[in-house]
Amino acid sequence: MEPGTEVRTWLAPAKINLALHVIGQRADGYHLIDSLAVFTRFGDRLEIERAEQDDFSVSGRYAAGLPLDGDNLVVKARDALRREAGMQQGSPVAIRLEKNLPIASGVGGGSSNAAAALNTLARLWKLDIDDNSLARIGLSLGADLPMCLKSKPLIARGIGDEVSPLSAFPALGLVLVNPGIAVSTPDVFKALSSRDNEALPPLPKRLDFHTIRNWLETTRNDLEPAARSIEPAIGEALKALKKADAAFARMSGSGATCFGLFETGNVAKRAAIEIRARHPDWFVAATRSMEVSDGEA
């Protein structure tokens, strides 16, 4: 690289489905969802800079087993955006992915990486492209992409493509736990006992830790029973969170990552230390979700 080359670093946060209701199924087989999702300060990281030729590399705890070719969502995102922009604008880039999130773990890692690539490259290449066009490109890569492009507290409906960012939502102390297993999303959807459940109840008017926790008690993750039937270790992860005094614990997405809600970041950190001591081979991370203040969305 030439000295002084601009390097852009972008966080690809974990996506946590605090609640996920499956409310129907389209004729093409896609499931319709109603989900409250937040994004965490912990995640994968992307570094992108201009280069003589395209390059893509992966490092980090969960780098092993990730494809480095056109099967990787980051590479697919780069190529899709370049097709949209035209080769003249989409100059070669070196992309380095630091993979800190477990693979196939229900926290949108691959989708978040691809969204980070789209967001970063649109800026690096100085493209005149609006959010709707980015969301359209994202949706062609996966149903989680439109929400990952926002990376803010939101309600997602449809197949995940109808995104409504919330105008205010507090930061939440979270501990993420994965017992070291990957779960196939298609397998979880296949194992669903009901595909036609009621939608989420309305959010409380006043949003703080206690009202959100109480509201979550009235909601579900409809994928959790199906995922637990495939992989009983998910139950162990939830048990570990409850034993560490989580105020609320649930599986995220299609699993196997589970989250615990804690009143402060410090309490979350202490709980993570406790769980890690009991399960040194598990993925355990204490983090906070990103907040949004009135009028920011």
PDB file of C-alpha atoms in Angstrom:
ATOM      1  CA  MET A   1       0.000   0.000   0.000  1.00  0.00           C
ATOM      2  CA  GLU A   2       1.140   3.549  -0.603  1.00  0.00           C
ATOM      3  CA  PRO A   3       1.910   5.486   2.585  1.00  0.00           C
ATOM      4  CA  GLY A   4      -0.946   7.711   3.636  1.00  0.00           C
ATOM      5  CA  THR A   5      -3.556   5.565   1.888  1.00  0.00           C
ATOM      6  CA  GLU A   6      -6.941   6.154   3.443  1.00  0.00           C
ATOM      7  CA  VAL A   7      -8.018   3.196   5.582  1.00  0.00           C
ATOM      8  CA  ARG A   8     -11.637   3.019   6.646  1.00  0.00           C
ATOM      9  CA  THR A   9     -12.588   0.937   9.669  1.00  0.00           C
ATOM     10  CA  TRP A  10     -16.191  -0.033  10.243  1.00  0.00           C
ATOM     11  CA  LEU A  11     -17.797  -1.963  13.105  1.00  0.00           C
ATOM     12  CA  ALA A  12     -20.055  -4.807  11.977  1.00  0.00           C
ATOM     13  CA  PRO A  13     -22.135  -5.122  15.160  1.00  0.00           C
ATOM     14  CA  ALA A  14     -23.934  -8.218  16.401  1.00  0.00           C
ATOM     15  CA  LYS A  15     -27.671  -8.040  15.675  1.00  0.00           C
ATOM     16  CA  ILE A  16     -29.763  -9.180  18.626  1.00  0.00           C
ATOM     17  CA  ASN A  17     -33.432 -10.072  18.122  1.00  0.00           C
ATOM     18  CA  LEU A  18     -34.853  -9.133  21.512  1.00  0.00           C
ATOM     19  CA  ALA A  19     -38.199 -10.531  20.320  1.00  0.00           C
ATOM     20  CA  LEU A  20     -38.988 -12.424  17.124  1.00  0.00           C
ATOM     21  CA  HIS A  21     -42.509 -13.501  16.168  1.00  0.00           C
ATOM     22  CA  VAL A  22     -43.116 -15.594  13.038  1.00  0.00           C
ATOM     23  CA  ILE A  23     -46.456 -14.339  11.743  1.00  0.00           C
ATOM     24  CA  GLY A  24     -46.884 -16.058   8.378  1.00  0.00           C
ATOM     25  CA  GLN A  25     -45.278 -17.572   5.314  1.00  0.00           C
ATOM     26  CA  ARG A  26     -45.173 -16.288   1.736  1.00  0.00           C
ATOM     27  CA  ALA A  27     -45.952 -18.448  -1.271  1.00  0.00           C
ATOM     28  CA  ASP A  28     -42.218 -18.510  -2.128  1.00  0.00           C
ATOM     29  CA  GLY A  29     -41.446 -20.105   1.260  1.00  0.00           C
ATOM     30  CA  TYR A  30     -40.027 -17.014   2.989  1.00  0.00           C
ATOM     31  CA  HIS A  31     -41.331 -16.557   6.519  1.00  0.00           C
ATOM     32  CA  LEU A  32     -42.893 -13.287   7.635  1.00  0.00           C
ATOM     33  CA  ILE A  33     -41.562 -11.903  10.889  1.00  0.00           C
ATOM     34  CA  ASP A  34     -42.241  -9.162  13.409  1.00  0.00           C
ATOM     35  CA  SER A  35     -39.058  -8.471  15.374  1.00  0.00           C
ATOM     36  CA  LEU A  36     -37.528  -5.926  17.745  1.00  0.00           C
ATOM     37  CA  ALA A  37     -33.793  -5.857  17.040  1.00  0.00           C
ATOM     38  CA  VAL A  38     -30.885  -3.969  18.576  1.00  0.00           C
ATOM     39  CA  PHE A  39     -27.201  -3.804  17.630  1.00  0.00           C
ATOM     40  CA  THR A  40     -24.265  -4.113  20.003  1.00  0.00           C
ATOM     41  CA  ARG A  41     -20.977  -2.296  20.494  1.00  0.00           C
ATOM     42  CA  PHE A  42     -19.247  -5.673  20.141  1.00  0.00           C
ATOM     43  CA  GLY A  43     -18.926  -7.265  16.726  1.00  0.00           C
ATOM     44  CA  ASP A  44     -16.713  -8.000  13.753  1.00  0.00           C
ATOM     45  CA  ARG A  45     -14.567  -5.235  12.233  1.00  0.00           C
ATOM     46  CA  LEU A  46     -13.862  -4.354   8.604  1.00  0.00           C
ATOM     47  CA  GLU A  47     -10.831  -2.419   7.354  1.00  0.00           C
ATOM     48  CA  ILE A  48     -10.986  -1.250   3.745  1.00  0.00           C
ATOM     49  CA  GLU A  49      -8.459   0.694   1.684  1.00  0.00           C
ATOM     50  CA  ARG A  50      -7.751   1.319  -1.984  1.00  0.00           C
ATOM     51  CA  ALA A  51      -5.324  -1.169  -3.516  1.00  0.00           C
ATOM     52  CA  GLU A  52      -3.638  -2.181  -6.770  1.00  0.00           C
ATOM     53  CA  GLN A  53      -5.978  -5.153  -6.982  1.00  0.00           C
ATOM     54  CA  ASP A  54      -8.873  -6.607  -4.998  1.00  0.00           C
ATOM     55  CA  ASP A  55      -7.882  -8.534  -1.902  1.00  0.00           C
ATOM     56  CA  PHE A  56      -9.921 -10.087   0.900  1.00  0.00           C
ATOM     57  CA  SER A  57      -8.510 -11.615   4.079  1.00  0.00           C
ATOM     58  CA  VAL A  58      -9.942 -12.772   7.414  1.00  0.00           C
ATOM     59  CA  SER A  59      -8.383 -12.881  10.877  1.00  0.00           C
ATOM     60  CA  GLY A  60      -9.751 -13.306  14.413  1.00  0.00           C
ATOM     61  CA  ARG A  61     -11.070 -16.055  16.680  1.00  0.00           C
ATOM     62  CA  TYR A  62     -13.711 -17.273  14.200  1.00  0.00           C
ATOM     63  CA  ALA A  63     -11.783 -16.856  10.931  1.00  0.00           C
ATOM     64  CA  ALA A  64     -11.348 -20.599  10.360  1.00  0.00           C
ATOM     65  CA  GLY A  65     -13.799 -22.077   7.892  1.00  0.00           C
ATOM     66  CA  LEU A  66     -14.902 -18.772   6.369  1.00  0.00           C
ATOM     67  CA  PRO A  67     -14.782 -18.741   2.548  1.00  0.00           C
ATOM     68  CA  LEU A  68     -12.440 -16.137   1.033  1.00  0.00           C
ATOM     69  CA  ASP A  69     -13.947 -16.245  -2.449  1.00  0.00           C
ATOM     70  CA  GLY A  70     -17.275 -15.237  -4.026  1.00  0.00           C
ATOM     71  CA  ASP A  71     -19.148 -17.367  -1.475  1.00  0.00           C
ATOM     72  CA  ASN A  72     -18.351 -14.823   1.247  1.00  0.00           C
ATOM     73  CA  LEU A  73     -21.072 -12.210   1.754  1.00  0.00           C
ATOM     74  CA  VAL A  74     -18.490  -9.417   2.026  1.00  0.00           C
ATOM     75  CA  VAL A  75     -17.112 -10.267  -1.430  1.00  0.00           C
ATOM     76  CA  LYS A  76     -20.681 -10.564  -2.773  1.00  0.00           C
ATOM     77  CA  ALA A  77     -21.483  -7.117  -1.323  1.00  0.00           C
ATOM     78  CA  ARG A  78     -18.368  -5.555  -2.898  1.00  0.00           C
ATOM     79  CA  ASP A  79     -19.185  -7.048  -6.308  1.00  0.00           C
ATOM     80  CA  ALA A  80     -22.889  -6.129  -6.156  1.00  0.00           C
ATOM     81  CA  LEU A  81     -22.113  -2.501  -5.265  1.00  0.00           C
ATOM     82  CA  ARG A  82     -19.477  -2.320  -7.996  1.00  0.00           C
ATOM     83  CA  ARG A  83     -22.000  -3.579 -10.558  1.00  0.00           C
ATOM     84  CA  GLU A  84     -24.357  -0.826  -9.434  1.00  0.00           C
ATOM     85  CA  ALA A  85     -21.659   1.883  -9.451  1.00  0.00           C
ATOM     86  CA  GLY A  86     -19.857   0.885 -12.633  1.00  0.00           C
ATOM     87  CA  MET A  87     -16.254  -0.306 -12.831  1.00  0.00           C
ATOM     88  CA  GLN A  88     -14.853   3.251 -13.221  1.00  0.00           C
ATOM     89  CA  GLN A  89     -16.098   4.259  -9.779  1.00  0.00           C
ATOM     90  CA  GLY A  90     -15.532   0.926  -8.038  1.00  0.00           C
ATOM     91  CA  SER A  91     -11.723   0.926  -7.852  1.00  0.00           C
ATOM     92  CA  PRO A  92      -9.871  -2.117  -6.426  1.00  0.00           C
ATOM     93  CA  VAL A  93      -9.878  -2.443  -2.639  1.00  0.00           C
ATOM     94  CA  ALA A  94      -8.188  -4.517   0.060  1.00  0.00           C
ATOM     95  CA  ILE A  95     -10.730  -5.690   2.642  1.00  0.00           C
ATOM     96  CA  ARG A  96      -9.654  -7.169   5.958  1.00  0.00           C
ATOM     97  CA  LEU A  97     -12.300  -8.777   8.160  1.00  0.00           C
ATOM     98  CA  GLU A  98     -11.664  -9.376  11.864  1.00  0.00           C
ATOM     99  CA  LYS A  99     -14.096 -12.187  12.771  1.00  0.00           C
ATOM    100  CA  ASN A 100     -14.988 -11.910  16.458  1.00  0.00           C
ATOM    101  CA  LEU A 101     -18.539 -13.324  16.290  1.00  0.00           C
ATOM    102  CA  PRO A 102     -19.294 -17.045  15.998  1.00  0.00           C
ATOM    103  CA  ILE A 103     -20.434 -18.250  12.567  1.00  0.00           C
ATOM    104  CA  ALA A 104     -24.076 -19.298  11.958  1.00  0.00           C
ATOM    105  CA  SER A 105     -24.986 -18.135  15.453  1.00  0.00           C
ATOM    106  CA  GLY A 106     -28.189 -16.080  15.134  1.00  0.00           C
ATOM    107  CA  VAL A 107     -26.586 -12.636  15.526  1.00  0.00           C
ATOM    108  CA  GLY A 108     -26.449 -11.677  11.840  1.00  0.00           C
ATOM    109  CA  GLY A 109     -22.646 -11.766  11.602  1.00  0.00           C
ATOM    110  CA  GLY A 110     -22.376 -12.405   7.856  1.00  0.00           C
ATOM    111  CA  SER A 111     -25.173  -9.950   7.062  1.00  0.00           C
ATOM    112  CA  SER A 112     -23.639  -7.307   9.330  1.00  0.00           C
ATOM    113  CA  ASN A 113     -20.249  -7.787   7.608  1.00  0.00           C
ATOM    114  CA  ALA A 114     -21.861  -7.359   4.192  1.00  0.00           C
ATOM    115  CA  ALA A 115     -23.785  -4.275   5.383  1.00  0.00           C
ATOM    116  CA  ALA A 116     -20.555  -2.777   6.769  1.00  0.00           C
ATOM    117  CA  ALA A 117     -18.879  -3.405   3.396  1.00  0.00           C
ATOM    118  CA  LEU A 118     -21.733  -1.681   1.515  1.00  0.00           C
ATOM    119  CA  ASN A 119     -21.732   1.308   3.868  1.00  0.00           C
ATOM    120  CA  THR A 120     -17.949   1.696   3.840  1.00  0.00           C
ATOM    121  CA  LEU A 121     -17.457   1.203   0.102  1.00  0.00           C
ATOM    122  CA  ALA A 122     -20.268   3.641  -0.757  1.00  0.00           C
ATOM    123  CA  ARG A 123     -18.262   6.282   1.157  1.00  0.00           C
ATOM    124  CA  LEU A 124     -14.793   5.228  -0.007  1.00  0.00           C
ATOM    125  CA  TRP A 125     -15.908   5.199  -3.638  1.00  0.00           C
ATOM    126  CA  LYS A 126     -17.881   8.456  -3.039  1.00  0.00           C
ATOM    127  CA  LEU A 127     -20.971   6.991  -4.683  1.00  0.00           C
ATOM    128  CA  ASP A 128     -24.111   9.024  -5.173  1.00  0.00           C
ATOM    129  CA  ILE A 129     -26.382   6.304  -3.799  1.00  0.00           C
ATOM    130  CA  ASP A 130     -29.293   6.660  -1.399  1.00  0.00           C
ATOM    131  CA  ASP A 131     -30.313   4.444   1.530  1.00  0.00           C
ATOM    132  CA  ASN A 132     -33.145   2.825  -0.453  1.00  0.00           C
ATOM    133  CA  SER A 133     -30.774   1.739  -3.233  1.00  0.00           C
ATOM    134  CA  LEU A 134     -28.309   0.335  -0.686  1.00  0.00           C
ATOM    135  CA  ALA A 135     -31.180  -1.535   1.012  1.00  0.00           C
ATOM    136  CA  ARG A 136     -32.273  -2.954  -2.375  1.00  0.00           C
ATOM    137  CA  ILE A 137     -28.731  -4.209  -3.082  1.00  0.00           C
ATOM    138  CA  GLY A 138     -28.556  -5.557   0.464  1.00  0.00           C
ATOM    139  CA  LEU A 139     -31.843  -7.430   0.181  1.00  0.00           C
ATOM    140  CA  SER A 140     -30.536  -9.202  -2.944  1.00  0.00           C
ATOM    141  CA  LEU A 141     -27.808 -10.656  -0.671  1.00  0.00           C
ATOM    142  CA  GLY A 142     -29.986 -11.625   2.305  1.00  0.00           C
ATOM    143  CA  ALA A 143     -33.153 -10.746   4.232  1.00  0.00           C
ATOM    144  CA  ASP A 144     -31.172  -9.455   7.262  1.00  0.00           C
ATOM    145  CA  LEU A 145     -29.200  -6.899   5.247  1.00  0.00           C
ATOM    146  CA  PRO A 146     -31.691  -3.978   5.294  1.00  0.00           C
ATOM    147  CA  MET A 147     -31.798  -3.983   9.110  1.00  0.00           C
ATOM    148  CA  CYS A 148     -28.020  -4.447   9.396  1.00  0.00           C
ATOM    149  CA  LEU A 149     -27.507  -1.426   7.118  1.00  0.00           C
ATOM    150  CA  LYS A 150     -29.357   0.662   9.724  1.00  0.00           C
ATOM    151  CA  SER A 151     -27.609  -0.846  12.783  1.00  0.00           C
ATOM    152  CA  LYS A 152     -29.943   1.014  15.142  1.00  0.00           C
ATOM    153  CA  PRO A 153     -32.804  -0.163  17.370  1.00  0.00           C
ATOM    154  CA  LEU A 154     -35.667  -1.035  15.019  1.00  0.00           C
ATOM    155  CA  ILE A 155     -38.758  -3.074  14.288  1.00  0.00           C
ATOM    156  CA  ALA A 156     -38.354  -5.386  11.271  1.00  0.00           C
ATOM    157  CA  ARG A 157     -41.344  -6.840   9.448  1.00  0.00           C
ATOM    158  CA  GLY A 158     -42.026  -8.691   6.200  1.00  0.00           C
ATOM    159  CA  ILE A 159     -39.119 -11.065   5.566  1.00  0.00           C
ATOM    160  CA  GLY A 160     -36.942  -8.617   7.515  1.00  0.00           C
ATOM    161  CA  ASP A 161     -36.916  -6.058   4.717  1.00  0.00           C
ATOM    162  CA  GLU A 162     -39.549  -3.667   6.115  1.00  0.00           C
ATOM    163  CA  VAL A 163     -37.494  -1.704   8.613  1.00  0.00           C
ATOM    164  CA  SER A 164     -38.835   0.934  11.018  1.00  0.00           C
ATOM    165  CA  PRO A 165     -36.058   2.549  13.115  1.00  0.00           C
ATOM    166  CA  LEU A 166     -37.207   3.581  16.595  1.00  0.00           C
ATOM    167  CA  SER A 167     -37.032   7.273  17.486  1.00  0.00           C
ATOM    168  CA  ALA A 168     -35.809   6.533  21.028  1.00  0.00           C
ATOM    169  CA  PHE A 169     -34.415   3.418  22.711  1.00  0.00           C
ATOM    170  CA  PRO A 170     -31.973   3.145  25.635  1.00  0.00           C
ATOM    171  CA  ALA A 171     -28.659   1.285  25.705  1.00  0.00           C
ATOM    172  CA  LEU A 172     -29.045  -2.134  27.345  1.00  0.00           C
ATOM    173  CA  GLY A 173     -26.407  -4.110  29.246  1.00  0.00           C
ATOM    174  CA  LEU A 174     -26.100  -7.497  27.511  1.00  0.00           C
ATOM    175  CA  VAL A 175     -24.142 -10.704  27.823  1.00  0.00           C
ATOM    176  CA  LEU A 176     -23.976 -12.839  24.666  1.00  0.00           C
ATOM    177  CA  VAL A 177     -23.361 -16.568  25.103  1.00  0.00           C
ATOM    178  CA  ASN A 178     -22.869 -19.267  22.486  1.00  0.00           C
ATOM    179  CA  PRO A 179     -22.115 -22.848  23.577  1.00  0.00           C
ATOM    180  CA  GLY A 180     -19.831 -23.350  20.582  1.00  0.00           C
ATOM    181  CA  ILE A 181     -22.335 -24.740  18.101  1.00  0.00           C
ATOM    182  CA  ALA A 182     -23.586 -23.575  14.707  1.00  0.00           C
ATOM    183  CA  VAL A 183     -27.292 -23.972  13.931  1.00  0.00           C
ATOM    184  CA  SER A 184     -28.672 -24.024  10.380  1.00  0.00           C
ATOM    185  CA  THR A 185     -31.373 -21.357   9.925  1.00  0.00           C
ATOM    186  CA  PRO A 186     -33.261 -23.392   7.254  1.00  0.00           C
ATOM    187  CA  ASP A 187     -33.313 -26.398   9.605  1.00  0.00           C
ATOM    188  CA  VAL A 188     -34.784 -24.259  12.407  1.00  0.00           C
ATOM    189  CA  PHE A 189     -37.508 -22.860  10.153  1.00  0.00           C
ATOM    190  CA  LYS A 190     -38.294 -26.398   8.947  1.00  0.00           C
ATOM    191  CA  ALA A 191     -38.760 -27.532  12.557  1.00  0.00           C
ATOM    192  CA  LEU A 192     -41.237 -24.736  13.377  1.00  0.00           C
ATOM    193  CA  SER A 193     -44.496 -26.058  14.782  1.00  0.00           C
ATOM    194  CA  SER A 194     -46.490 -22.895  13.983  1.00  0.00           C
ATOM    195  CA  ARG A 195     -45.893 -20.315  11.256  1.00  0.00           C
ATOM    196  CA  ASP A 196     -48.933 -18.157  11.864  1.00  0.00           C
ATOM    197  CA  ASN A 197     -48.547 -16.489  15.263  1.00  0.00           C
ATOM    198  CA  GLU A 198     -49.719 -13.117  16.531  1.00  0.00           C
ATOM    199  CA  ALA A 199     -47.639  -9.977  15.920  1.00  0.00           C
ATOM    200  CA  LEU A 200     -45.637  -8.143  18.582  1.00  0.00           C
ATOM    201  CA  PRO A 201     -47.614  -6.140  21.131  1.00  0.00           C
ATOM    202  CA  PRO A 202     -47.098  -2.351  20.933  1.00  0.00           C
ATOM    203  CA  LEU A 203     -43.981  -1.068  22.695  1.00  0.00           C
ATOM    204  CA  PRO A 204     -44.515   0.779  25.990  1.00  0.00           C
ATOM    205  CA  LYS A 205     -44.714   4.574  25.752  1.00  0.00           C
ATOM    206  CA  ARG A 206     -41.859   5.051  28.215  1.00  0.00           C
ATOM    207  CA  LEU A 207     -38.809   2.978  27.399  1.00  0.00           C
ATOM    208  CA  ASP A 208     -36.346   2.134  30.155  1.00  0.00           C
ATOM    209  CA  PHE A 209     -34.675  -1.066  31.359  1.00  0.00           C
ATOM    210  CA  HIS A 210     -37.642  -2.166  33.490  1.00  0.00           C
ATOM    211  CA  THR A 211     -40.427  -1.409  30.991  1.00  0.00           C
ATOM    212  CA  ILE A 212     -38.471  -3.142  28.218  1.00  0.00           C
ATOM    213  CA  ARG A 213     -37.798  -6.204  30.403  1.00  0.00           C
ATOM    214  CA  ASN A 214     -41.490  -6.410  31.378  1.00  0.00           C
ATOM    215  CA  TRP A 215     -42.545  -5.989  27.745  1.00  0.00           C
ATOM    216  CA  LEU A 216     -40.150  -8.756  26.663  1.00  0.00           C
ATOM    217  CA  GLU A 217     -41.862 -11.112  29.104  1.00  0.00           C
ATOM    218  CA  THR A 218     -45.037 -10.739  26.972  1.00  0.00           C
ATOM    219  CA  THR A 219     -43.180 -11.592  23.730  1.00  0.00           C
ATOM    220  CA  ARG A 220     -41.383 -14.637  22.292  1.00  0.00           C
ATOM    221  CA  ASN A 221     -38.741 -15.866  19.957  1.00  0.00           C
ATOM    222  CA  ASP A 222     -40.837 -18.306  17.943  1.00  0.00           C
ATOM    223  CA  LEU A 223     -37.657 -19.965  16.628  1.00  0.00           C
ATOM    224  CA  GLU A 224     -36.357 -20.868  20.085  1.00  0.00           C
ATOM    225  CA  PRO A 225     -38.347 -24.117  20.723  1.00  0.00           C
ATOM    226  CA  ALA A 226     -37.443 -25.397  17.230  1.00  0.00           C
ATOM    227  CA  ALA A 227     -33.750 -24.539  17.668  1.00  0.00           C
ATOM    228  CA  ARG A 228     -33.645 -26.140  21.136  1.00  0.00           C
ATOM    229  CA  SER A 229     -35.156 -29.346  19.744  1.00  0.00           C
ATOM    230  CA  ILE A 230     -32.257 -29.486  17.232  1.00  0.00           C
ATOM    231  CA  GLU A 231     -29.561 -28.365  19.660  1.00  0.00           C
ATOM    232  CA  PRO A 232     -30.304 -28.881  23.375  1.00  0.00           C
ATOM    233  CA  ALA A 233     -27.094 -27.002  24.366  1.00  0.00           C
ATOM    234  CA  ILE A 234     -29.073 -23.784  23.765  1.00  0.00           C
ATOM    235  CA  GLY A 235     -30.954 -24.627  26.958  1.00  0.00           C
ATOM    236  CA  GLU A 236     -27.605 -24.855  28.774  1.00  0.00           C
ATOM    237  CA  ALA A 237     -26.639 -21.375  27.574  1.00  0.00           C
ATOM    238  CA  LEU A 238     -29.948 -19.928  28.812  1.00  0.00           C
ATOM    239  CA  LYS A 239     -29.510 -21.726  32.143  1.00  0.00           C
ATOM    240  CA  ALA A 240     -26.008 -20.231  32.527  1.00  0.00           C
ATOM    241  CA  LEU A 241     -27.356 -16.704  31.926  1.00  0.00           C
ATOM    242  CA  LYS A 242     -30.124 -17.146  34.479  1.00  0.00           C
ATOM    243  CA  LYS A 243     -27.659 -18.575  37.006  1.00  0.00           C
ATOM    244  CA  ALA A 244     -25.573 -15.406  36.497  1.00  0.00           C
ATOM    245  CA  ASP A 245     -28.657 -13.357  37.485  1.00  0.00           C
ATOM    246  CA  ALA A 246     -29.745 -12.101  34.075  1.00  0.00           C
ATOM    247  CA  ALA A 247     -32.954 -10.083  34.470  1.00  0.00           C
ATOM    248  CA  PHE A 248     -34.131 -11.699  31.228  1.00  0.00           C
ATOM    249  CA  ALA A 249     -32.640 -14.349  28.915  1.00  0.00           C
ATOM    250  CA  ARG A 250     -33.608 -15.508  25.436  1.00  0.00           C
ATOM    251  CA  MET A 251     -32.137 -16.954  22.245  1.00  0.00           C
ATOM    252  CA  SER A 252     -31.389 -14.482  19.425  1.00  0.00           C
ATOM    253  CA  GLY A 253     -32.481 -15.081  15.826  1.00  0.00           C
ATOM    254  CA  SER A 254     -32.318 -18.734  14.829  1.00  0.00           C
ATOM    255  CA  GLY A 255     -29.660 -19.477  17.486  1.00  0.00           C
ATOM    256  CA  ALA A 256     -27.572 -20.724  19.032  1.00  0.00           C
ATOM    257  CA  THR A 257     -26.412 -17.420  20.583  1.00  0.00           C
ATOM    258  CA  CYS A 258     -28.432 -16.386  23.622  1.00  0.00           C
ATOM    259  CA  PHE A 259     -28.490 -13.021  25.364  1.00  0.00           C
ATOM    260  CA  GLY A 260     -29.013 -11.973  28.950  1.00  0.00           C
ATOM    261  CA  LEU A 261     -30.248  -8.539  29.944  1.00  0.00           C
ATOM    262  CA  PHE A 262     -28.450  -6.785  32.807  1.00  0.00           C
ATOM    263  CA  GLU A 263     -29.259  -3.472  34.436  1.00  0.00           C
ATOM    264  CA  THR A 264     -25.794  -1.951  33.947  1.00  0.00           C
ATOM    265  CA  GLY A 265     -22.703  -2.609  31.860  1.00  0.00           C
ATOM    266  CA  ASN A 266     -20.664  -3.402  34.991  1.00  0.00           C
ATOM    267  CA  VAL A 267     -23.156  -6.036  36.163  1.00  0.00           C
ATOM    268  CA  ALA A 268     -23.023  -7.541  32.657  1.00  0.00           C
ATOM    269  CA  LYS A 269     -19.202  -7.665  32.797  1.00  0.00           C
ATOM    270  CA  ARG A 270     -19.251  -9.461  36.154  1.00  0.00           C
ATOM    271  CA  ALA A 271     -21.796 -11.987  34.837  1.00  0.00           C
ATOM    272  CA  ALA A 272     -19.652 -12.629  31.736  1.00  0.00           C
ATOM    273  CA  ILE A 273     -16.595 -13.332  33.924  1.00  0.00           C
ATOM    274  CA  GLU A 274     -18.658 -15.775  35.990  1.00  0.00           C
ATOM    275  CA  ILE A 275     -20.025 -17.639  32.925  1.00  0.00           C
ATOM    276  CA  ARG A 276     -16.597 -17.726  31.257  1.00  0.00           C
ATOM    277  CA  ALA A 277     -15.078 -19.273  34.407  1.00  0.00           C
ATOM    278  CA  ARG A 278     -17.674 -22.072  34.306  1.00  0.00           C
ATOM    279  CA  HIS A 279     -17.571 -22.544  30.512  1.00  0.00           C
ATOM    280  CA  PRO A 280     -14.104 -21.547  29.230  1.00  0.00           C
ATOM    281  CA  ASP A 281     -14.737 -23.070  25.798  1.00  0.00           C
ATOM    282  CA  TRP A 282     -17.919 -21.045  25.123  1.00  0.00           C
ATOM    283  CA  PHE A 283     -18.179 -17.708  23.352  1.00  0.00           C
ATOM    284  CA  VAL A 284     -19.073 -15.134  26.036  1.00  0.00           C
ATOM    285  CA  ALA A 285     -19.114 -11.352  25.525  1.00  0.00           C
ATOM    286  CA  ALA A 286     -20.349  -8.520  27.738  1.00  0.00           C
ATOM    287  CA  THR A 287     -21.481  -5.522  25.715  1.00  0.00           C
ATOM    288  CA  ARG A 288     -24.052  -2.750  25.449  1.00  0.00           C
ATOM    289  CA  SER A 289     -26.604  -2.163  22.750  1.00  0.00           C
ATOM    290  CA  MET A 290     -26.490   1.067  20.763  1.00  0.00           C
ATOM    291  CA  GLU A 291     -29.001   3.605  21.951  1.00  0.00           C
ATOM    292  CA  VAL A 292     -30.956   6.134  19.958  1.00  0.00           C
ATOM    293  CA  SER A 293     -32.116   9.448  21.380  1.00  0.00           C
ATOM    294  CA  ASP A 294     -35.318  11.297  20.458  1.00  0.00           C
ATOM    295  CA  GLY A 295     -35.196  12.497  16.869  1.00  0.00           C
ATOM    296  CA  GLU A 296     -31.986  10.656  15.854  1.00  0.00           C
ATOM    297  CA  ALA A 297     -33.634   7.888  13.782  1.00  0.00           C
TER     298      ALA A 297
END
